[in-house]
């Protein structure tokens, strides 16, 4: 008997609507757009700084606009979500075995959250926030 | 989309609205009328698949596989599907149940409401009805050399290769795979890029790489650390969510990305550095960056 298997294609542009978990994955990936946009903003800021005091002041004024504040809030939310997905993944990517047992995954991810909080506090301190 | 009813059906009254209904039986385990919508495809006569609706009286504690067995025994003997152990061990009864890859012997009817849609595993060619062709997976399994390649061969007279419990625990989880292919059906990357070696085969490569008796990582890296290997994985993580054996393929693949990246750094950035991948072409190594 000849074989005539039926191939059912995975829809290339709509596959992520098939399962809520695929939408969660896409939302994680989409946050990288905001992270990328914020990096571009930082580079532009550096370029403005090197262009002299007037250019820098104009840049700072732009940052205080309503649009800029909305963008920063969105970028902060996106970056936080992105970071959380990374930290949650660390327990899978970097398991620590001691003897026959593995260190509980929550401890590994938790350590990353603690390091995140400490580093953020240091940066805010250096920036003169407190 | 339901098609013409099967040739013979038991005289059952369907509840209005088509939902599964409990038919309590005094003193015994309760029964329920279950409706299943099953994908049918006959390669000899069909050019495309169609859904067929069945109504079958099931015991409350049954799984989807029991319902299919009852359909085959009492209603429609032409229905095709694979199964063997009925205890989530053999890995042969994987199907899409309401769009989710599941072992049908482990999918309890009581967890579903309304019409239950049963389809063959996604991302594999359909041989007939719920039977898929696993050839691609079998081929990929072979390519990752899923067996111990001893570091040093020694004669049998020197005895066995010993391993401590701690050395065993390092890879034990990754050795629990039952080759059910649910992870492939869940992985959109495999669906979109069929050349991807995929979760279970790569995880098995990792299982042997982690084995203290094994020295075959270098050989496996030629498959693992390529575009078709771990770098096709974008960490959707669906494989680990659907795996019935708690293998967690996503973790194995992320760990292999880390070791493969370290290989690349050693190979390219450390003068005179030789990595496990020193037999791999530069083009493939570039994929890592
Ligand atoms: S890794 Fe899990 S889901 Fe994938 S084939 Fe093995 S047992 Fe099945
Ligand atoms: S019949 Fe063996 S796993 Fe389901």
Tab-separated table of C-alpha atoms and ligand atoms in Angstrom, chain B residues 137 176-184 199-200 203 239 242-249, ligand 1:
chain	number	residue	atom	x	y	z
B	137	UNK	CA	11.659	12.420	14.669
B	176	UNK	CA	12.994	9.994	31.432
B	177	UNK	CA	11.797	10.810	27.898
B	178	UNK	CA	9.207	8.373	26.514
B	179	UNK	CA	9.553	9.626	22.907
B	180	UNK	CA	5.910	10.669	22.765
B	181	UNK	CA	6.663	13.687	20.537
B	182	UNK	CA	4.204	15.927	22.397
B	183	UNK	CA	6.997	18.487	22.695
B	184	UNK	CA	7.373	18.569	18.901
B	199	UNK	CA	13.260	19.400	21.884
B	200	UNK	CA	13.356	15.674	22.670
B	203	UNK	CA	17.527	16.889	25.181
B	239	UNK	CA	7.830	21.703	25.205
B	242	UNK	CA	3.300	19.714	27.731
B	243	UNK	CA	5.893	17.033	28.537
B	244	UNK	CA	4.093	14.216	30.405
B	245	UNK	CA	7.370	12.853	31.807
B	246	UNK	CA	8.564	16.160	33.324
B	247	UNK	CA	11.730	16.032	31.265
B	248	UNK	CA	11.870	19.828	30.862
B	249	UNK	CA	13.461	19.924	27.403
C	1	LIG	S1	10.735	15.307	26.062
C	1	LIG	FE1	8.743	14.910	27.071
C	1	LIG	S2	7.234	15.585	25.523
C	1	LIG	FE2	9.164	15.373	24.451
C	1	LIG	S3	9.143	13.289	23.592
C	1	LIG	FE3	10.174	13.167	25.596
C	1	LIG	S4	8.578	12.674	27.063
C	1	LIG	FE4	7.534	13.370	25.214
